[in-house]
């Protein structure tokens, strides 16, 4: 029997076992992770480069090391040695970076697949709303030309520049009030240090970058029109950085990396625990994220053909734990009752204080947090979607392993959060996987024959559209899991309590190894040679997740004295893929006009960009978040009760008008009394 | 013949030769530097500790090292080993610190005599004006007691504190307007990092230190009333630090050290040159001063029994070169035409940016510079003396190797500077020395007999008051040099051109080794076994110095369209010792009512303390210095001509009404036509 080894693929989080001697690329494909290649695995195109992470990864219970792969062969070495600049730029070394078509597995490994090697990039759907960002950056540039000092007029360099700048600001921004007088202008200390030399080298004609109309943070010789900034969304799993031109608003580069903290804990609670348990835990977590941010900055600057010190500002968002760790604040009290962050308000610090390699005088702006589990990422979502400017009541839901919810209008906003577990993202579901080629993404079950049809990522149409279907199905991604559960319910295969009916006339409904299950794909349709079922356990996972989410939404609605929201905004990649009708059918989201349910993609990233490009938005979100009312679910007296009721499909005591026609047996099911009309 | 070695004593700057085998203490005494001792040189009292500086000192053309002293003997070692805490606190090691009664000279050495070992401390006379400083510090402390966070009210730590602080500030400062709202308060990033832990350790009752009514820079558990700050005057030769209680204004410690930059150049021009010539020149100069400031801070904190991080602010002054080097700004352009500083305006920076070991969140305030050679020390003198609040025209003169002059009133101030050379401080004068025991400090010459009488520091009365005078005279300090030259002129021994008359009936007027001279003390009256004369060369030195100073003053008076100032303020130690009538007689200072000439001592240090204790004074001096008009003497078309006229006594074309009666031969001297009335 062939020996098996564990392989974990990041940033997708996909994990599984691979036969000894199998190449990383093949093993990854089996796990639904496509890695690029155009040289037929001949070690010549380099498209399939991956990184081996070394260390002990407690979460996966593996010890990964370079030695757990076959040694770097001659052809692979020859290829890598032809790319010294790439390796240097990325900070990779041979052995750490491998051609995944060549490296064979001979032990447990955790592999990081960099953005450029990923086969099928996720496509995030466009937002329902137009998001034209008004560009009003914190940094403005002015050309200042001075007469050189003379013995008769030996005024100091700074005052000479500030007086010239006062004139330039006035000329450029004719009519604007409240421009500072020259003697009220400030200059950042590090910028001051090189001022005299720069002015003389530049022959007294320089471009000055002014932050927030008050502080000079850069003085460049000659005329420069553009300045640059970076917006960053620090997710628990993935860190995404967008490099923008601050004058035009144009996005010049988008880079992402796995969050390196993942080796210290998969979710935020385990990272908080790590920081509590290890004396240098916070230090390690903090340094890891700073170093990844610097790597992303370097890559983005390279892509955009600019120098890193031309980047004059960064705006960062992330959940409260990511926020604290970024700022080197101990996250202990985020994880212990009564769950309190160190600070809500947005933070401005000099890049050099955090060791971020943009211009040393540049500003780092971190958006405000709202609560211990409603972080700066939610602030960014609010900024992007603007519920605080609506007359209607909007419900914003950002789903991940944790879900944050914000409800309200221009007068009042309430928020809460709830753990939902990883089931909604396709993890901890028996055949769950991330959205990738080979993943089922849509499922439909005929309510008469109980036969399914499905769509697979990378294959056109439904499986039943093909005369001979060879879909090579590998698993089920989040959207298809919700589809499946909704369809099992709609077709009457599971009841409103989520239990499989055992008396149905279908060979697909059967008792499997771990209990009752419904087979969606027979093994002939798969690439893994096994039937792919949805199990009772999978249905339970979804029930728990959706009950948590629904209870959170209901709690907020109750606080606002509402039965249902006017609009539901689903933020994050997850929301973009799910079928909103199915989501409503299982009671994942509250009842609402289906046309008023929107998926807006990475709204947190959008919000970070908005704050980067428009300084007024920073004050706006500070003021809004100051007024958001926070509710901790466990403090709600009805929470447990509500939660139990919410585990049923779609809900034990809620009338879901907009999907009522889809509810099976609604005349006979005693639990479906709400739908009996 | 006994071998001789060079010995330099700092901070006095006294230098000379000592016989091989002589103890440092004895050699120092010969040079007029008294070192304490109460154990009769038995190596048991430790009062005579001195430091050997190692390195090459270009200015003195010597190479100093520990090896140029006799090895540390058993008794000396035994003593020093009994003082481990002292050595540790001061950062001294055995061999570097020596008992000067034990260490014998066997090579060239540069010795630093620490404050505590100095025998006769200089006494600076009190200012003519009362200087009651209104205490209005930048830092205020408030006790804030909060209710702990709960699940129902899980507001973040910072917002909880800020809201409590808003209340506390309002309660304490009832009626004051413009107190910031809690959400406008800032917290320094380094202070934020430990906030959560401090609040919990303190059980939600803390003392908050607020800087400038807007930024929290310290949060201490429990109730604390006092906070501390340090005012520093960085002189080219000596650095003086005053530690103050910011609530009461009380001075808790005064510490001084030699400016360590002296090894890189004695005066500012040679230090600027060093920074230009050496690639790491500025870095070395900067690190040297920072490290000395940290040493002084440590000593002061120890004296006052406080912790260094309880010091929350520093205010520093110094000439423009000291200012630039402190701030790590390259001083190059200070020394090259058109002589321009990097910045005039006062600078606020975080202590951690400069590596100063007060509280990391503490502020460093550096007073504004006025011109390349009119630095932050002059700003401090203005702040202390307040010419800008007068109706009269005041002339401020701060004399050192360079003299800075400020003239004017509440409507207009003008300033300039001039090099005066070291003669006025007793250096570069044949028998010149600093004010110390054995130094002549007053001289009178009888105009009939041409016989002198003099006073010696450490001896009561005039030498002629003693039946048998054993004054052990060693040299002539600055005040006596001016006395001597003035008396030589008044008695008609030198003419108004400064030339010795050769036909006088006195054995004291004679041709010496280097030309004509007047013997003030015969060798029997001295401890050095040689006659002590004032030479033609010495008179010339004083003529050049006083001409420079007078021309500068006259230039300013002309710019203000004045004949003479209403009041003359002499700042610095020098001004405190000279006889103002004599100074006027040789034309060192312009003609003025003698009662209106004041010596105010270390006004720069006073000004630094004023700015430390009263934040409003910082804006005041920024505004005042912005309006001061600067004049560079070399740009004045009449400068050379004026300078030549000013070399004569008291001046070739100025009527010195207030000392006219003292002018000899004023009826017959063709140069004295101004006084013929």
mmCIF file of C-alpha atoms in Angstrom, chain B residues 307-627:
data_model
loop_
_atom_site.group_PDB
_atom_site.id
_atom_site.type_symbol
_atom_site.label_atom_id
_atom_site.label_comp_id
_atom_site.label_asym_id
_atom_site.label_seq_id
_atom_site.Cartn_x
_atom_site.Cartn_y
_atom_site.Cartn_z
ATOM 1 C CA UNK B 307 12.220 57.633 37.895
ATOM 2 C CA UNK B 308 13.444 58.767 34.507
ATOM 3 C CA UNK B 309 10.128 57.926 32.886
ATOM 4 C CA UNK B 310 8.374 60.310 35.267
ATOM 5 C CA UNK B 311 10.106 63.086 33.329
ATOM 6 C CA UNK B 312 7.455 63.968 30.771
ATOM 7 C CA UNK B 313 8.939 66.876 28.903
ATOM 8 C CA UNK B 314 12.212 68.561 28.052
ATOM 9 C CA UNK B 315 12.892 72.043 26.751
ATOM 10 C CA UNK B 316 16.267 72.566 25.140
ATOM 11 C CA UNK B 317 18.168 75.646 24.021
ATOM 12 C CA UNK B 318 21.584 76.119 22.460
ATOM 13 C CA UNK B 319 23.261 78.035 19.699
ATOM 14 C CA UNK B 320 22.247 77.149 16.153
ATOM 15 C CA UNK B 321 25.004 74.597 15.741
ATOM 16 C CA UNK B 322 24.155 72.859 19.020
ATOM 17 C CA UNK B 323 20.479 73.040 17.972
ATOM 18 C CA UNK B 324 21.147 71.378 14.618
ATOM 19 C CA UNK B 325 23.386 68.687 16.002
ATOM 20 C CA UNK B 326 20.873 67.902 18.751
ATOM 21 C CA UNK B 327 18.182 67.446 16.111
ATOM 22 C CA UNK B 328 20.532 65.482 13.865
ATOM 23 C CA UNK B 329 20.234 68.173 11.185
ATOM 24 C CA UNK B 330 23.371 68.734 9.161
ATOM 25 C CA UNK B 331 24.993 72.015 10.286
ATOM 26 C CA UNK B 332 26.838 72.508 6.987
ATOM 27 C CA UNK B 333 24.856 75.511 5.809
ATOM 28 C CA UNK B 334 25.228 77.229 9.169
ATOM 29 C CA UNK B 335 28.915 77.566 8.419
ATOM 30 C CA UNK B 336 28.786 78.447 4.725
ATOM 31 C CA UNK B 337 27.518 81.712 3.235
ATOM 32 C CA UNK B 338 24.760 82.796 3.208
ATOM 33 C CA UNK B 339 24.634 81.076 6.651
ATOM 34 C CA UNK B 340 21.156 79.591 6.847
ATOM 35 C CA UNK B 341 19.668 77.255 9.482
ATOM 36 C CA UNK B 342 17.340 74.439 8.453
ATOM 37 C CA UNK B 343 14.564 75.813 10.629
ATOM 38 C CA UNK B 344 13.801 78.810 12.815
ATOM 39 C CA UNK B 345 10.511 77.697 14.334
ATOM 40 C CA UNK B 346 10.462 75.755 17.573
ATOM 41 C CA UNK B 347 10.376 72.001 17.187
ATOM 42 C CA UNK B 348 8.313 69.436 19.105
ATOM 43 C CA UNK B 349 9.322 65.792 18.788
ATOM 44 C CA UNK B 350 8.718 62.642 20.741
ATOM 45 C CA UNK B 351 11.549 61.760 23.097
ATOM 46 C CA UNK B 352 11.810 58.338 21.497
ATOM 47 C CA UNK B 353 12.595 59.872 18.105
ATOM 48 C CA UNK B 354 15.745 61.394 19.579
ATOM 49 C CA UNK B 355 16.551 58.480 21.872
ATOM 50 C CA UNK B 356 16.267 60.629 24.979
ATOM 51 C CA UNK B 357 15.530 58.525 28.018
ATOM 52 C CA UNK B 358 12.624 60.391 29.512
ATOM 53 C CA UNK B 359 9.149 58.889 29.165
ATOM 54 C CA UNK B 360 8.972 57.513 25.602
ATOM 55 C CA UNK B 361 5.742 59.432 24.996
ATOM 56 C CA UNK B 362 7.224 62.648 26.376
ATOM 57 C CA UNK B 363 7.716 65.746 24.286
ATOM 58 C CA UNK B 364 10.995 67.418 23.411
ATOM 59 C CA UNK B 365 10.573 71.123 22.758
ATOM 60 C CA UNK B 366 13.456 72.998 21.183
ATOM 61 C CA UNK B 367 13.232 76.780 21.192
ATOM 62 C CA UNK B 368 13.351 78.667 17.888
ATOM 63 C CA UNK B 369 16.562 79.829 16.264
ATOM 64 C CA UNK B 370 16.808 83.361 14.970
ATOM 65 C CA UNK B 371 19.737 83.165 12.578
ATOM 66 C CA UNK B 372 22.713 81.020 11.775
ATOM 67 C CA UNK B 373 24.699 82.539 14.633
ATOM 68 C CA UNK B 374 21.815 83.703 16.763
ATOM 69 C CA UNK B 375 20.437 80.505 18.133
ATOM 70 C CA UNK B 376 17.823 79.085 20.446
ATOM 71 C CA UNK B 377 19.957 80.238 23.377
ATOM 72 C CA UNK B 378 19.351 83.843 22.348
ATOM 73 C CA UNK B 379 15.631 83.105 21.997
ATOM 74 C CA UNK B 380 15.783 81.901 25.580
ATOM 75 C CA UNK B 381 17.575 85.080 26.680
ATOM 76 C CA UNK B 382 14.852 87.163 25.018
ATOM 77 C CA UNK B 383 12.193 85.080 26.741
ATOM 78 C CA UNK B 384 13.892 85.588 30.094
ATOM 79 C CA UNK B 385 14.538 89.332 29.719
ATOM 80 C CA UNK B 386 11.536 90.350 27.606
ATOM 81 C CA UNK B 387 12.868 93.280 25.557
ATOM 82 C CA UNK B 388 9.782 92.768 23.384
ATOM 83 C CA UNK B 389 7.594 94.002 26.236
ATOM 84 C CA UNK B 390 9.470 97.258 26.835
ATOM 85 C CA UNK B 391 8.794 100.786 25.742
ATOM 86 C CA UNK B 392 12.485 101.569 26.223
ATOM 87 C CA UNK B 393 15.174 100.280 23.898
ATOM 88 C CA UNK B 394 17.101 97.458 25.504
ATOM 89 C CA UNK B 395 20.341 95.989 24.255
ATOM 90 C CA UNK B 396 20.885 92.328 25.176
ATOM 91 C CA UNK B 397 24.426 91.035 24.842
ATOM 92 C CA UNK B 398 25.356 87.398 25.385
ATOM 93 C CA UNK B 399 29.136 87.096 25.293
ATOM 94 C CA UNK B 400 31.068 83.916 24.717
ATOM 95 C CA UNK B 401 33.553 83.064 21.966
ATOM 96 C CA UNK B 402 30.730 84.403 19.862
ATOM 97 C CA UNK B 403 28.558 87.299 20.977
ATOM 98 C CA UNK B 404 24.880 87.614 20.144
ATOM 99 C CA UNK B 405 23.178 90.990 20.378
ATOM 100 C CA UNK B 406 19.492 91.867 20.374
ATOM 101 C CA UNK B 407 18.241 95.445 20.431
ATOM 102 C CA UNK B 408 14.801 96.970 20.499
ATOM 103 C CA UNK B 409 11.466 97.341 22.171
ATOM 104 C CA UNK B 410 7.871 96.151 21.977
ATOM 105 C CA UNK B 411 7.557 97.399 18.417
ATOM 106 C CA UNK B 412 10.732 96.210 16.823
ATOM 107 C CA UNK B 413 13.683 93.972 17.606
ATOM 108 C CA UNK B 414 16.890 93.663 15.600
ATOM 109 C CA UNK B 415 19.708 91.219 16.166
ATOM 110 C CA UNK B 416 23.146 90.245 14.990
ATOM 111 C CA UNK B 417 26.154 88.281 16.113
ATOM 112 C CA UNK B 418 29.878 88.578 15.943
ATOM 113 C CA UNK B 419 32.853 86.396 16.746
ATOM 114 C CA UNK B 420 34.732 87.875 19.699
ATOM 115 C CA UNK B 421 37.382 85.239 20.153
ATOM 116 C CA UNK B 422 38.184 83.687 23.492
ATOM 117 C CA UNK B 423 40.135 86.645 24.921
ATOM 118 C CA UNK B 424 37.181 87.997 26.885
ATOM 119 C CA UNK B 425 36.959 84.659 28.665
ATOM 120 C CA UNK B 426 40.615 84.727 29.666
ATOM 121 C CA UNK B 427 41.787 82.318 27.010
ATOM 122 C CA UNK B 428 44.463 83.188 24.428
ATOM 123 C CA UNK B 429 45.703 85.796 26.903
ATOM 124 C CA UNK B 430 49.203 85.024 28.107
ATOM 125 C CA UNK B 431 48.363 84.575 31.786
ATOM 126 C CA UNK B 432 44.637 84.322 31.286
ATOM 127 C CA UNK B 433 42.625 81.736 33.182
ATOM 128 C CA UNK B 434 39.046 81.029 34.125
ATOM 129 C CA UNK B 435 37.590 82.463 37.310
ATOM 130 C CA UNK B 436 39.003 80.094 39.947
ATOM 131 C CA UNK B 437 41.034 80.352 43.144
ATOM 132 C CA UNK B 438 44.311 82.108 42.466
ATOM 133 C CA UNK B 439 42.904 84.138 39.613
ATOM 134 C CA UNK B 440 43.120 87.892 39.719
ATOM 135 C CA UNK B 441 39.588 89.196 39.374
ATOM 136 C CA UNK B 442 39.981 92.953 39.912
ATOM 137 C CA UNK B 443 42.812 95.328 39.040
ATOM 138 C CA UNK B 444 43.339 99.016 39.840
ATOM 139 C CA UNK B 445 46.292 101.128 38.745
ATOM 140 C CA UNK B 446 47.222 104.360 40.485
ATOM 141 C CA UNK B 447 47.500 106.980 37.776
ATOM 142 C CA UNK B 448 50.282 108.822 39.581
ATOM 143 C CA UNK B 449 52.532 106.053 40.832
ATOM 144 C CA UNK B 450 51.468 103.591 38.130
ATOM 145 C CA UNK B 451 51.427 100.936 40.887
ATOM 146 C CA UNK B 452 48.648 98.342 40.764
ATOM 147 C CA UNK B 453 46.504 96.719 43.361
ATOM 148 C CA UNK B 454 44.402 93.649 42.718
ATOM 149 C CA UNK B 455 41.953 91.186 44.173
ATOM 150 C CA UNK B 456 42.436 87.433 43.957
ATOM 151 C CA UNK B 457 39.685 84.849 44.072
ATOM 152 C CA UNK B 458 39.914 83.121 47.453
ATOM 153 C CA UNK B 459 41.662 86.034 49.195
ATOM 154 C CA UNK B 460 39.839 88.752 51.107
ATOM 155 C CA UNK B 461 40.230 92.376 50.079
ATOM 156 C CA UNK B 462 42.929 93.879 47.887
ATOM 157 C CA UNK B 463 46.462 92.553 47.888
ATOM 158 C CA UNK B 464 47.592 95.850 49.373
ATOM 159 C CA UNK B 465 45.289 95.349 52.390
ATOM 160 C CA UNK B 466 47.567 92.538 53.567
ATOM 161 C CA UNK B 467 50.750 93.309 55.474
ATOM 162 C CA UNK B 468 52.449 90.355 53.907
ATOM 163 C CA UNK B 469 50.595 89.352 50.783
ATOM 164 C CA UNK B 470 50.825 85.666 49.906
ATOM 165 C CA UNK B 471 48.103 85.589 47.332
ATOM 166 C CA UNK B 472 49.567 82.751 45.374
ATOM 167 C CA UNK B 473 48.406 84.413 42.194
ATOM 168 C CA UNK B 474 48.212 82.057 39.231
ATOM 169 C CA UNK B 475 46.763 84.127 36.461
ATOM 170 C CA UNK B 476 44.219 86.664 35.314
ATOM 171 C CA UNK B 477 40.588 85.875 34.715
ATOM 172 C CA UNK B 478 38.315 87.637 32.209
ATOM 173 C CA UNK B 479 37.065 90.392 34.493
ATOM 174 C CA UNK B 480 40.606 91.333 35.558
ATOM 175 C CA UNK B 481 41.816 91.385 31.984
ATOM 176 C CA UNK B 482 39.200 93.978 31.132
ATOM 177 C CA UNK B 483 40.050 95.829 34.341
ATOM 178 C CA UNK B 484 43.738 95.780 33.502
ATOM 179 C CA UNK B 485 43.346 97.053 29.970
ATOM 180 C CA UNK B 486 40.940 99.754 31.115
ATOM 181 C CA UNK B 487 43.288 100.786 33.920
ATOM 182 C CA UNK B 488 46.321 100.794 31.636
ATOM 183 C CA UNK B 489 44.404 103.208 29.448
ATOM 184 C CA UNK B 490 43.025 105.308 32.282
ATOM 185 C CA UNK B 491 46.464 105.626 33.872
ATOM 186 C CA UNK B 492 47.939 106.658 30.556
ATOM 187 C CA UNK B 493 50.189 103.589 30.261
ATOM 188 C CA UNK B 494 48.678 102.668 26.915
ATOM 189 C CA UNK B 495 47.303 105.328 24.602
ATOM 190 C CA UNK B 496 43.904 105.376 22.970
ATOM 191 C CA UNK B 497 45.370 103.340 20.104
ATOM 192 C CA UNK B 498 46.278 100.651 22.632
ATOM 193 C CA UNK B 499 50.023 101.192 22.367
ATOM 194 C CA UNK B 500 52.321 101.097 25.382
ATOM 195 C CA UNK B 501 54.026 104.370 26.111
ATOM 196 C CA UNK B 502 57.727 103.722 26.288
ATOM 197 C CA UNK B 503 58.882 106.732 28.273
ATOM 198 C CA UNK B 504 57.146 106.111 31.585
ATOM 199 C CA UNK B 505 58.923 106.147 34.916
ATOM 200 C CA UNK B 506 57.940 102.678 36.157
ATOM 201 C CA UNK B 507 59.861 99.438 36.276
ATOM 202 C CA UNK B 508 56.573 97.667 35.720
ATOM 203 C CA UNK B 509 56.430 98.954 32.151
ATOM 204 C CA UNK B 510 59.132 97.091 30.375
ATOM 205 C CA UNK B 511 60.140 95.309 27.237
ATOM 206 C CA UNK B 512 59.388 91.642 27.758
ATOM 207 C CA UNK B 513 60.036 88.568 25.655
ATOM 208 C CA UNK B 514 57.240 89.289 23.223
ATOM 209 C CA UNK B 515 57.249 93.093 23.313
ATOM 210 C CA UNK B 516 56.185 95.765 25.758
ATOM 211 C CA UNK B 517 54.272 94.748 28.862
ATOM 212 C CA UNK B 518 53.092 95.877 32.285
ATOM 213 C CA UNK B 519 53.800 93.649 35.263
ATOM 214 C CA UNK B 520 50.804 93.398 37.556
ATOM 215 C CA UNK B 521 52.218 90.842 39.959
ATOM 216 C CA UNK B 522 55.849 90.189 40.720
ATOM 217 C CA UNK B 523 56.871 86.584 40.880
ATOM 218 C CA UNK B 524 57.022 86.688 44.716
ATOM 219 C CA UNK B 525 53.259 87.272 44.772
ATOM 220 C CA UNK B 526 52.533 84.280 42.563
ATOM 221 C CA UNK B 527 52.424 80.520 42.960
ATOM 222 C CA UNK B 528 54.007 80.021 39.570
ATOM 223 C CA UNK B 529 57.322 81.696 40.296
ATOM 224 C CA UNK B 530 57.083 84.083 37.378
ATOM 225 C CA UNK B 531 56.083 87.736 36.954
ATOM 226 C CA UNK B 532 52.542 88.098 35.666
ATOM 227 C CA UNK B 533 52.310 90.845 33.058
ATOM 228 C CA UNK B 534 49.692 92.169 30.673
ATOM 229 C CA UNK B 535 51.400 92.242 27.279
ATOM 230 C CA UNK B 536 50.974 94.379 24.185
ATOM 231 C CA UNK B 537 49.597 91.243 22.556
ATOM 232 C CA UNK B 538 46.999 90.835 25.312
ATOM 233 C CA UNK B 539 45.878 94.434 24.827
ATOM 234 C CA UNK B 540 45.559 93.790 21.089
ATOM 235 C CA UNK B 541 43.417 90.728 21.707
ATOM 236 C CA UNK B 542 41.054 92.747 23.843
ATOM 237 C CA UNK B 543 40.986 95.544 21.262
ATOM 238 C CA UNK B 544 39.914 93.137 18.524
ATOM 239 C CA UNK B 545 37.285 91.515 20.692
ATOM 240 C CA UNK B 546 35.804 94.762 21.931
ATOM 241 C CA UNK B 547 35.874 96.304 18.451
ATOM 242 C CA UNK B 548 33.886 93.380 17.096
ATOM 243 C CA UNK B 549 31.348 93.601 19.888
ATOM 244 C CA UNK B 550 31.057 97.361 19.718
ATOM 245 C CA UNK B 551 30.682 97.411 15.935
ATOM 246 C CA UNK B 552 27.887 94.884 16.191
ATOM 247 C CA UNK B 553 26.125 97.008 18.794
ATOM 248 C CA UNK B 554 26.636 100.192 16.809
ATOM 249 C CA UNK B 555 25.275 98.538 13.649
ATOM 250 C CA UNK B 556 22.105 97.583 15.464
ATOM 251 C CA UNK B 557 21.756 101.028 17.042
ATOM 252 C CA UNK B 558 22.099 102.587 13.606
ATOM 253 C CA UNK B 559 19.413 100.286 12.212
ATOM 254 C CA UNK B 560 17.128 101.397 15.010
ATOM 255 C CA UNK B 561 18.188 104.989 14.469
ATOM 256 C CA UNK B 562 19.445 105.258 18.045
ATOM 257 C CA UNK B 563 22.560 106.821 19.528
ATOM 258 C CA UNK B 564 22.545 104.617 22.623
ATOM 259 C CA UNK B 565 20.324 102.012 24.293
ATOM 260 C CA UNK B 566 18.244 102.810 27.353
ATOM 261 C CA UNK B 567 19.391 99.678 29.080
ATOM 262 C CA UNK B 568 22.137 97.129 28.509
ATOM 263 C CA UNK B 569 21.612 93.542 29.653
ATOM 264 C CA UNK B 570 24.689 91.379 29.863
ATOM 265 C CA UNK B 571 23.785 87.704 29.761
ATOM 266 C CA UNK B 572 26.070 84.796 30.564
ATOM 267 C CA UNK B 573 28.630 84.216 33.295
ATOM 268 C CA UNK B 574 31.042 86.689 31.708
ATOM 269 C CA UNK B 575 28.714 89.659 32.111
ATOM 270 C CA UNK B 576 28.311 88.882 35.793
ATOM 271 C CA UNK B 577 31.955 89.350 36.640
ATOM 272 C CA UNK B 578 33.084 92.353 34.663
ATOM 273 C CA UNK B 579 33.175 95.880 36.021
ATOM 274 C CA UNK B 580 30.689 97.636 33.790
ATOM 275 C CA UNK B 581 32.417 101.014 34.098
ATOM 276 C CA UNK B 582 35.707 99.507 32.956
ATOM 277 C CA UNK B 583 33.957 97.667 30.157
ATOM 278 C CA UNK B 584 32.546 100.947 28.981
ATOM 279 C CA UNK B 585 35.874 102.723 29.368
ATOM 280 C CA UNK B 586 37.549 100.451 26.856
ATOM 281 C CA UNK B 587 34.479 100.677 24.601
ATOM 282 C CA UNK B 588 33.410 97.069 25.019
ATOM 283 C CA UNK B 589 29.783 98.131 25.418
ATOM 284 C CA UNK B 590 28.132 101.260 24.068
ATOM 285 C CA UNK B 591 27.747 104.392 26.134
ATOM 286 C CA UNK B 592 24.826 104.138 28.540
ATOM 287 C CA UNK B 593 23.760 105.267 32.006
ATOM 288 C CA UNK B 594 25.885 102.973 34.205
ATOM 289 C CA UNK B 595 22.961 102.225 36.480
ATOM 290 C CA UNK B 596 21.158 100.860 33.466
ATOM 291 C CA UNK B 597 23.752 98.207 32.734
ATOM 292 C CA UNK B 598 22.677 94.872 34.212
ATOM 293 C CA UNK B 599 24.313 91.511 34.431
ATOM 294 C CA UNK B 600 21.688 88.775 34.515
ATOM 295 C CA UNK B 601 23.735 85.582 34.629
ATOM 296 C CA UNK B 602 22.612 82.484 32.771
ATOM 297 C CA UNK B 603 19.570 83.997 31.088
ATOM 298 C CA UNK B 604 19.539 81.247 28.436
ATOM 299 C CA UNK B 605 19.058 78.640 31.146
ATOM 300 C CA UNK B 606 16.402 80.837 32.745
ATOM 301 C CA UNK B 607 14.608 81.130 29.418
ATOM 302 C CA UNK B 608 14.660 77.365 28.947
ATOM 303 C CA UNK B 609 13.101 76.932 32.397
ATOM 304 C CA UNK B 610 10.476 79.563 31.653
ATOM 305 C CA UNK B 611 9.472 77.758 28.447
ATOM 306 C CA UNK B 612 9.426 74.452 30.340
ATOM 307 C CA UNK B 613 7.143 75.769 33.050
ATOM 308 C CA UNK B 614 4.853 77.904 30.943
ATOM 309 C CA UNK B 615 3.541 76.654 27.629
ATOM 310 C CA UNK B 616 2.185 80.057 26.619
ATOM 311 C CA UNK B 617 5.731 81.362 26.603
ATOM 312 C CA UNK B 618 6.556 78.959 23.766
ATOM 313 C CA UNK B 619 4.069 80.542 21.417
ATOM 314 C CA UNK B 620 5.175 83.936 22.614
ATOM 315 C CA UNK B 621 8.823 83.380 21.756
ATOM 316 C CA UNK B 622 7.930 81.769 18.416
ATOM 317 C CA UNK B 623 5.935 84.848 17.509
ATOM 318 C CA UNK B 624 8.617 87.246 18.756
ATOM 319 C CA UNK B 625 11.482 85.534 16.949
ATOM 320 C CA UNK B 626 9.433 85.445 13.737
ATOM 321 C CA UNK B 627 9.531 89.214 13.790
#
